[in-house]
Amino acid sequence: EVHLVESGGGLVQPGGSLRLSCAASGFSFSIYGMHWVRQVPGEGLEWVSFIGPAGDTHYSGSVKGRFIISRENAKKSLYLQMNSLRAGDTAVYYCVRDINGDAMDVWGQGTTVTVSS
Amino acid sequence: DIQMTQSPSTLSASVGDRVTITCRASQSISRYLAWYQQKPGKAPNLLIYKASSLESGVPSRFSGSGSGTEFTLTISSLQPDDFATYYCQQYNTYSREYTFGQGTKLEIK
């Protein structure tokens, strides 16, 4: 069965850093593009970042220059290094599989990031 | 940036009703549109991709249509399990730009 499990969320002060991880199982991780999508509780979905199978990376304007997406295919893992965190980054962060650019077909359960002093 | 606008924001309906949710793009996105269903406390679930392709395992009462700037998600006969929030999403695989609509909450009348 295909699974994505996020970890690494927590409480961090403004200006701090956090690294999210996503463990994939049940599929050939290396051939899929992967996304991070976030959601402020009670609000809508916001795309954060994408990494292609070849390692090409893309970011939303709201996180570009502060967040870094990466992957380690041998460990079937996806990461999101979040730096210079702001209160507005507070959200549930989902790890999501991309189906060849057509849509996002598998979602993790999410990990919560809270940026507060 | 491409903006996605859903209407209505909230929809009240009864079991058995036929409902339609509209999503409009600020510029043409061809058929690069997906629809997701999200229930409280859960991750979104893919329903439709490429505007009208039904994801495997999704009931056939869900259908999508449209192209260019206007798209619709139709549920032919509402079931109790369908009351949830629905999001459209455009995807541009060339610029790697992805935008969600603001969501439509489908409530029980």
XYZ file of N, CA and C in Angstrom, chain A residues 35 37 39 43-47 50 52-53 56 58-59 94 98-105 107-110, chain B residues 32-34 36 38 42-46 48-50 55 87 89 91 93-102:
162
model
N 5.707 16.989 -3.754
C 5.354 18.346 -3.323
C 5.290 18.436 -1.798
N 2.680 20.786 0.475
C 1.502 21.652 0.461
C 1.145 21.945 1.906
N -1.497 24.008 4.921
C -2.867 24.461 5.176
C -2.949 25.038 6.576
N -8.448 26.999 7.052
C -8.325 27.760 5.816
C -8.013 26.833 4.631
N -7.672 27.436 3.513
C -7.477 26.664 2.294
C -6.082 26.076 2.148
N -5.860 25.448 1.005
C -4.597 24.782 0.703
C -3.656 25.727 -0.043
N -2.373 25.620 0.263
C -1.366 26.447 -0.398
C -0.199 25.569 -0.813
N 0.118 25.563 -2.108
C 1.285 24.845 -2.594
C 2.551 25.545 -2.113
N 8.050 21.992 -4.905
C 8.065 20.769 -5.711
C 9.498 20.377 -6.005
N 11.396 17.523 -8.637
C 11.196 16.513 -9.650
C 12.046 15.273 -9.411
N 11.780 14.237 -10.184
C 12.584 13.014 -10.046
C 14.077 13.259 -10.265
N 15.133 18.706 -9.828
C 14.797 20.115 -10.097
C 13.827 20.601 -9.023
N 11.309 23.811 -7.241
C 10.472 24.982 -7.501
C 9.784 25.374 -6.199
N 9.571 26.680 -6.024
C 9.025 27.195 -4.774
C 7.936 28.235 -5.030
N 1.742 19.062 4.398
C 1.504 17.763 3.797
C 2.597 17.433 2.773
N 3.235 13.548 -6.810
C 2.799 14.118 -8.078
C 2.657 13.008 -9.107
N 1.545 12.974 -9.821
C 1.397 11.940 -10.848
C 1.720 12.529 -12.221
N 3.008 12.601 -12.504
C 3.511 13.021 -13.812
C 2.928 14.340 -14.274
N 2.761 15.260 -13.330
C 2.291 16.584 -13.661
C 0.794 16.701 -13.828
N 0.057 15.622 -13.645
C -1.385 15.678 -13.833
C -2.136 16.093 -12.588
N -1.646 15.790 -11.449
C -2.324 16.139 -10.194
C -1.505 15.581 -9.042
N -2.059 15.714 -7.835
C -1.409 15.217 -6.619
C -2.265 14.077 -6.098
N -1.747 12.851 -6.186
C -2.639 11.731 -5.963
C -2.501 11.031 -4.615
N -1.450 11.714 -0.495
C -1.145 12.721 0.523
C -0.789 12.026 1.837
N 0.171 12.602 2.552
C 0.437 12.138 3.899
C -0.627 12.666 4.846
N -0.463 12.345 6.128
C -1.450 12.780 7.121
C -1.173 14.193 7.623
N 0.002 14.700 7.328
C 0.354 16.069 7.698
C 1.118 16.157 9.003
N -5.676 21.658 -17.490
C -4.795 21.300 -16.381
C -5.438 21.645 -15.051
N -6.503 20.935 -14.727
C -7.251 21.204 -13.508
C -7.596 19.910 -12.790
N -7.478 19.958 -11.476
C -7.823 18.820 -10.627
C -8.826 19.263 -9.566
N -10.287 18.110 -5.598
C -10.016 17.349 -4.388
C -11.179 17.500 -3.411
N -11.952 17.236 0.756
C -11.299 17.175 2.063
C -12.348 17.151 3.165
N -8.669 15.616 7.971
C -8.063 14.644 7.051
C -7.340 15.359 5.918
N -6.456 14.641 5.263
C -5.786 15.168 4.081
C -6.755 15.168 2.904
N -6.512 16.033 1.941
C -7.348 16.022 0.731
C -7.238 14.694 -0.013
N -8.270 14.434 -0.820
C -8.346 13.209 -1.606
C -8.624 13.598 -3.057
N -7.799 13.105 -3.985
C -7.955 13.437 -5.401
C -9.213 12.789 -5.970
N -10.689 14.175 -9.378
C -10.673 14.385 -10.826
C -9.336 15.008 -11.205
N -8.767 14.583 -12.349
C -7.577 15.233 -12.879
C -7.762 15.435 -14.373
N -6.941 16.284 -14.959
C -7.092 16.658 -16.373
C -8.523 17.075 -16.663
N -10.367 9.782 -10.949
C -9.317 9.030 -10.275
C -9.839 7.642 -9.915
N -11.929 21.432 -3.338
C -10.967 22.390 -3.856
C -10.646 22.070 -5.314
N -7.771 22.906 -8.350
C -6.343 23.233 -8.393
C -5.869 23.256 -9.830
N -2.584 23.297 -12.443
C -1.175 22.916 -12.412
C -0.544 23.207 -13.758
N 2.777 22.418 -15.519
C 3.985 21.615 -15.377
C 5.198 22.271 -16.015
N 4.987 23.319 -16.827
C 6.120 23.989 -17.462
C 6.737 25.029 -16.524
N 5.877 25.835 -15.901
C 6.391 26.844 -14.972
C 6.432 26.321 -13.552
N 5.879 25.110 -13.337
C 5.781 24.534 -11.993
C 5.061 25.498 -11.064
N 3.903 25.969 -11.530
C 3.065 26.837 -10.733
C 1.780 26.077 -10.414
N 1.437 26.005 -9.141
C 0.256 25.271 -8.710
C -0.577 26.181 -7.818
N -1.856 26.299 -8.116
C -2.719 27.189 -7.340
C -4.024 26.486 -7.021
N -4.441 26.585 -5.755
C -5.726 26.032 -5.333
C -6.788 27.127 -5.303
N -8.016 26.728 -5.546
C -9.135 27.611 -5.270
C -9.320 27.722 -3.761
N -10.195 28.626 -3.354
C -10.364 28.893 -1.924
C -11.224 27.841 -1.220
